[in-house]
Amino acid sequence: MRVITAFVFFLLSIGQAWAIHVIEIKDRHTNSDISQQLEYLQAAPQLRWPWEVAQLQGWQVTAADYPAFGLDNRSYWFRVAVHNRSGELQYLMMDIQHSMLDILDIYLVKNGRLQRVWNTGVDRGVTAKPYPSKAFTLPLTLDVGEGYAIYMHAQSDSFMQFPVTLQDIRFYANQQAVGKLQMGLVSGAFILVGLYALLMYAFIRERRFIYYALFALSLVATTWIVKGYATLYEVIPDWLDELRLLLTTGNMLLMGLILSSLDMFRIWLPPRLRRTCRLILMVVAAVILAVWLLPLVWSVYITFGSYLLVTLLAASFCIYFLRRGTWLQRLYCYSWFGFMLGCLSLFATRYTWLRDEWISEYLLSLFSAMAAFLLCFSLAYRTYLEKKGRMRAKRQASEGLKRYFELYHSANEGLFTSTLEGQLLAANPAFCRMFGYDDIQTMATTVGRTTHALYVNGKDRDDLLAKLFSSAKEGVRSDVEMRHKDGTTFWARLSLRISRRNGKNRAMLLEGILVDITESKQYQARLEYLANHDEATGLHNRRYLIQALESLFKRRHITPGTDYLCFIDIDHFKVINEGGGHLAGDEFLRQIANHISNLKKDNFLLTRLSGDEFAVVMENSYIDEVIQYVERWRKAIQELKFVWNGKIYSVTASLGVVPIQSGCNDASALMALADAACSTAKRQGRNRIHVYSDLSPEMRLYQEEVAWVARIHQALEERRFELARQLIVPSQGSAPGLKYEILLRLRAENGELIRPAQFIGAAERFGLMPQIDLWVLDNLLKWYAANPDELARLSMVSVNLSGESVGTPKMHRKIRRLLEAADFPYERLCFEITESQAIANIDATKAFIETFKSLGCAFALDDFGSGFSSYGHLKELPIDLLKIDGQFVRHLDTSETDRAIVNSMAELARAVGVKTVAEFVENAAIREKLVAMGVDYLQGYAIHEPSLLSEPIEE
């Protein structure tokens, strides 16, 4: 049976031998690619002998320079015949140039007989190879006329490729030697670079050297595996999957490339691109782990995906640096991008997407060159940057030293260095000049071995050193008095710190900065003097009085005593100011101060509070003694004849006395009581003394006003103020729109509405009117903003302002800010200013009117006629309306005198071109009289009873 089988195989072999494509060698053969002459057949793995597949149908010629079947785990058979017709003996090497074949069985058949079988492949180790080469090489010796049929069975878990060349043994040996030499040189260079980077990291501890080492060593490992040199030697253990190792090193190569690029470009890359790089880096790291956990096919796919991502990243780098980067940066990015395209073309060839194998071979031939360029450029560029940075730092340090030297010698501050004992070692010219010396040598010789002589009080230096050693701070500073060379003294601000010399002994030195602050000290002393003294009289001022009273209160808690406070208010002081000017007023006040000072005890404190007010604190005095002294001061002021420019002025004073009771702690309240007593003396006829008493009606009134202060504050916080209005109508005919005056009401706790007459006096006395004025204006503007229909009906709204608001520039700014923030037509707003308040501070009133008239606001002079010089001041104020005081209008129907006064006011207003408004029009008879006199507008209960702003009103 065996004989029959062998005979059949023999016959079949002869038949198939004629069918196999024969490569005829007609002369001395050197090198040829026989891949296109190969025939291939996909067959079942169980067919393992040539005679089992020779008779099968379906054999095809590859007709490809680089036969590739993609990622295919199937079994393939290949065959080709070689015949020597050259007339000489041929020594050939058939090289199967794919090193990643897992199983490769080679059958050599001659004249129908099986001559040799080689069972090789990656899974069978290096020793199973027919010839020790980086791929799989079959040695052939062909005699003249001799031929062989070669059958090859191949299988691989990775990309299935089968490129085959036929070479003369000498040409093959030379080519292999050159290839090994090139690979050795390139690999050796990159291994040296990687080891150098690791060594640099060991010394410098900079992470970028780890990145470069990872890139270089991964590149060497990947290249060795791809080129097949890793299979030439027993460098990979049998248990380690060579393809998975290739995928791992390839992804590590990408990690090194990304990390190196991030390190190189991190200062130029925008945050978004940096985040993208880090994200892709994490993806590549995850792929390295997945390669060993997923099936091999999926590992290849995700590795291809990681290379695609990095290629896109390289393209984004190219786009970003196309316009923003230097030519070196662009060249780096283009090289990186070209390298990644070469890697992708390798994948494309293996996947059979790209049939022209020369493209990938051409690009991959630049692999090492590009990789070397990338790495070397990165290292060289970083070295260049570091060198440039060191040179810049050196240059800056040199310039800094030069600037420091110039600054040190040209500084106005004194700079010095001394030992802790005080020996002067160095000082700049400014330090020497401060003490009157020309140079440091002369100064050191004169001063001696210690700088204690430079201090007025040598203990100051010891105290500063003690603070310096006991403090956790690096330095201390203090103001000390120093001594000049000529013996004069000056004040200096001294800053000290301790420095240590480099060297074995590391001696401690004292470094200091000295700034002459003599002028500053003098100015500060002047400011402190002015803060506590009145500039005109030289007496202590209100601020000092409050401090003295508070100090007295504290002493009386420990040591009881009887003390009094006296307020002195000069009557009609304004006559001197207006008659002789402010210089006359200041001189008169100085004489008053001298008179009182000469007539008081030494323990009495005399102060000036304001323009014409003085205060005296009388410690340890009884009431009889107090009355005697106060009476002396009153008589002295009365008898004083003040002469200025040939004119003689005589004035009097009103004096109020209040006892400083036990347990008193509030200086402001005590001064308010003294002021109230002084005001009582004025109201009683002036030129007299009033002693405070809780039982007097004046004091009860004052206490009521104090109580109102708390109620007003509470009402402002609780928003219990409400706005009302009273119409102002033309005396004859009608006018478009509404005119009315805004009135203020206070809603009491029980819901009752309180008129302003009950609380305005207290608000004016205790300075609350500016707050109330701002509240009224702010809430009025907000009401109009919330009620645009009411604003459309409005012709003019009048708002009263206190004298304190009109006379304070700060209030001017606040009112203007309120108006500018509101969308309100300025020409419909009219400010009412009381005549007495306007005349009291005529300059401030003019400034206020001019400021807001420029915006378009109107002005009315309220209570006209109540002052003693109304007509004289009327022409000085640019007003629009004149409101006649209600005291002249209320009895107009019964008083001839009032009619004459009102008539004269109306005629005066017409003469100066000002409209008139009569207040307190309470009956029809008064209305008729006013109409007859030609008064322009009327306001009063006969016209309209006041109503809340929230209540509707008819035109």
Short mmCIF file of N, CA, C and O in Angstrom, two decimals, residues 17-18 20-30 32 34 37 80-87 90 92 142 145-148 166:
data_model
loop_
_atom_site.label_atom_id
_atom_site.label_comp_id
_atom_site.label_asym_id
_atom_site.label_seq_id
_atom_site.Cartn_x
_atom_site.Cartn_y
_atom_site.Cartn_z
N ALA A 17 4.90 19.61 -10.75
CA ALA A 17 6.15 20.33 -11.01
C ALA A 17 6.09 21.08 -12.29
O ALA A 17 6.63 22.18 -12.42
N TRP A 18 5.43 20.47 -13.29
CA TRP A 18 5.27 21.22 -14.53
C TRP A 18 4.29 22.37 -14.36
O TRP A 18 4.38 23.37 -15.07
N ILE A 20 3.92 24.25 -11.53
CA ILE A 20 4.48 25.31 -10.69
C ILE A 20 5.22 26.31 -11.56
O ILE A 20 5.90 25.94 -12.51
N HIS A 21 5.10 27.59 -11.18
CA HIS A 21 5.81 28.65 -11.90
C HIS A 21 7.30 28.48 -11.63
O HIS A 21 7.75 28.45 -10.49
N VAL A 22 8.11 28.34 -12.68
CA VAL A 22 9.53 28.05 -12.57
C VAL A 22 10.33 29.32 -12.79
O VAL A 22 10.10 30.07 -13.74
N ILE A 23 11.29 29.55 -11.89
CA ILE A 23 12.22 30.67 -12.02
C ILE A 23 13.52 30.10 -12.57
O ILE A 23 14.19 29.31 -11.90
N GLU A 24 13.85 30.49 -13.76
CA GLU A 24 15.04 29.97 -14.40
C GLU A 24 16.20 30.94 -14.20
O GLU A 24 16.06 32.15 -14.44
N ILE A 25 17.33 30.36 -13.76
CA ILE A 25 18.54 31.15 -13.52
C ILE A 25 19.47 30.88 -14.69
O ILE A 25 20.00 29.76 -14.84
N LYS A 26 19.68 31.90 -15.54
CA LYS A 26 20.43 31.71 -16.78
C LYS A 26 21.86 32.25 -16.70
O LYS A 26 22.65 32.01 -17.59
N ASP A 27 22.18 33.07 -15.71
CA ASP A 27 23.54 33.56 -15.55
C ASP A 27 23.82 33.68 -14.05
O ASP A 27 23.03 33.22 -13.22
N ARG A 28 24.94 34.34 -13.73
CA ARG A 28 25.26 34.46 -12.29
C ARG A 28 24.22 35.34 -11.63
O ARG A 28 24.07 36.51 -11.97
N HIS A 29 23.53 34.76 -10.71
CA HIS A 29 22.40 35.45 -10.06
C HIS A 29 22.92 36.28 -8.88
O HIS A 29 23.76 35.82 -8.12
N THR A 30 22.40 37.52 -8.76
CA THR A 30 22.80 38.37 -7.63
C THR A 30 21.64 38.61 -6.67
O THR A 30 21.68 38.22 -5.51
N SER A 32 17.12 39.14 -6.70
CA SER A 32 15.84 39.33 -7.38
C SER A 32 14.71 39.12 -6.40
O SER A 32 14.83 38.35 -5.44
N ILE A 34 11.27 37.60 -5.94
CA ILE A 34 10.43 36.58 -6.58
C ILE A 34 9.04 36.55 -6.01
O ILE A 34 8.28 35.59 -6.21
N GLN A 37 6.21 35.93 -8.46
CA GLN A 37 6.09 34.60 -9.06
C GLN A 37 5.54 33.55 -8.09
O GLN A 37 5.30 32.40 -8.47
N VAL A 80 6.93 27.69 -5.27
CA VAL A 80 7.66 28.25 -6.38
C VAL A 80 8.74 27.22 -6.77
O VAL A 80 9.18 26.42 -5.93
N ALA A 81 9.15 27.23 -8.02
CA ALA A 81 10.20 26.31 -8.49
C ALA A 81 11.38 27.12 -8.99
O ALA A 81 11.22 28.17 -9.62
N VAL A 82 12.61 26.64 -8.71
CA VAL A 82 13.84 27.32 -9.11
C VAL A 82 14.67 26.30 -9.92
O VAL A 82 14.89 25.16 -9.47
N HIS A 83 15.15 26.72 -11.13
CA HIS A 83 15.92 25.82 -11.98
C HIS A 83 17.16 26.53 -12.48
O HIS A 83 17.09 27.67 -12.93
N ASN A 84 18.31 25.86 -12.37
CA ASN A 84 19.60 26.46 -12.74
C ASN A 84 19.89 26.13 -14.20
O ASN A 84 20.18 24.99 -14.57
N ARG A 85 19.88 27.15 -15.08
CA ARG A 85 20.22 26.97 -16.48
C ARG A 85 21.39 27.88 -16.88
O ARG A 85 21.54 28.28 -18.01
N SER A 86 22.21 28.22 -15.88
CA SER A 86 23.28 29.19 -16.13
C SER A 86 24.56 28.53 -16.61
O SER A 86 25.48 29.22 -17.09
N GLY A 87 24.71 27.26 -16.46
CA GLY A 87 25.93 26.57 -16.86
C GLY A 87 26.99 26.59 -15.78
O GLY A 87 28.13 26.19 -16.05
N GLN A 90 25.35 27.32 -8.59
CA GLN A 90 24.75 28.50 -7.95
C GLN A 90 24.56 28.25 -6.45
O GLN A 90 23.98 27.23 -6.05
N LEU A 92 22.70 30.04 -3.53
CA LEU A 92 21.63 31.04 -3.36
C LEU A 92 21.07 31.03 -1.94
O LEU A 92 21.18 30.04 -1.21
N LEU A 142 22.41 24.92 -6.18
CA LEU A 142 21.87 24.39 -7.43
C LEU A 142 23.03 24.06 -8.39
O LEU A 142 23.80 24.97 -8.77
N GLY A 145 21.77 22.67 -14.36
CA GLY A 145 20.59 21.93 -14.80
C GLY A 145 19.73 21.42 -13.67
O GLY A 145 18.71 20.79 -13.92
N GLU A 146 20.11 21.66 -12.46
CA GLU A 146 19.36 21.16 -11.32
C GLU A 146 18.24 22.14 -10.96
O GLU A 146 18.37 23.35 -11.12
N GLY A 147 17.08 21.62 -10.42
CA GLY A 147 15.95 22.46 -10.02
C GLY A 147 15.28 21.92 -8.78
O GLY A 147 15.37 20.73 -8.46
N TYR A 148 14.56 22.82 -8.09
CA TYR A 148 13.85 22.46 -6.87
C TYR A 148 12.44 23.06 -6.94
O TYR A 148 12.22 24.17 -7.48
N LEU A 166 15.40 36.27 -3.76
CA LEU A 166 16.38 35.23 -4.09
C LEU A 166 17.69 35.94 -4.38
O LEU A 166 17.77 36.77 -5.29
#
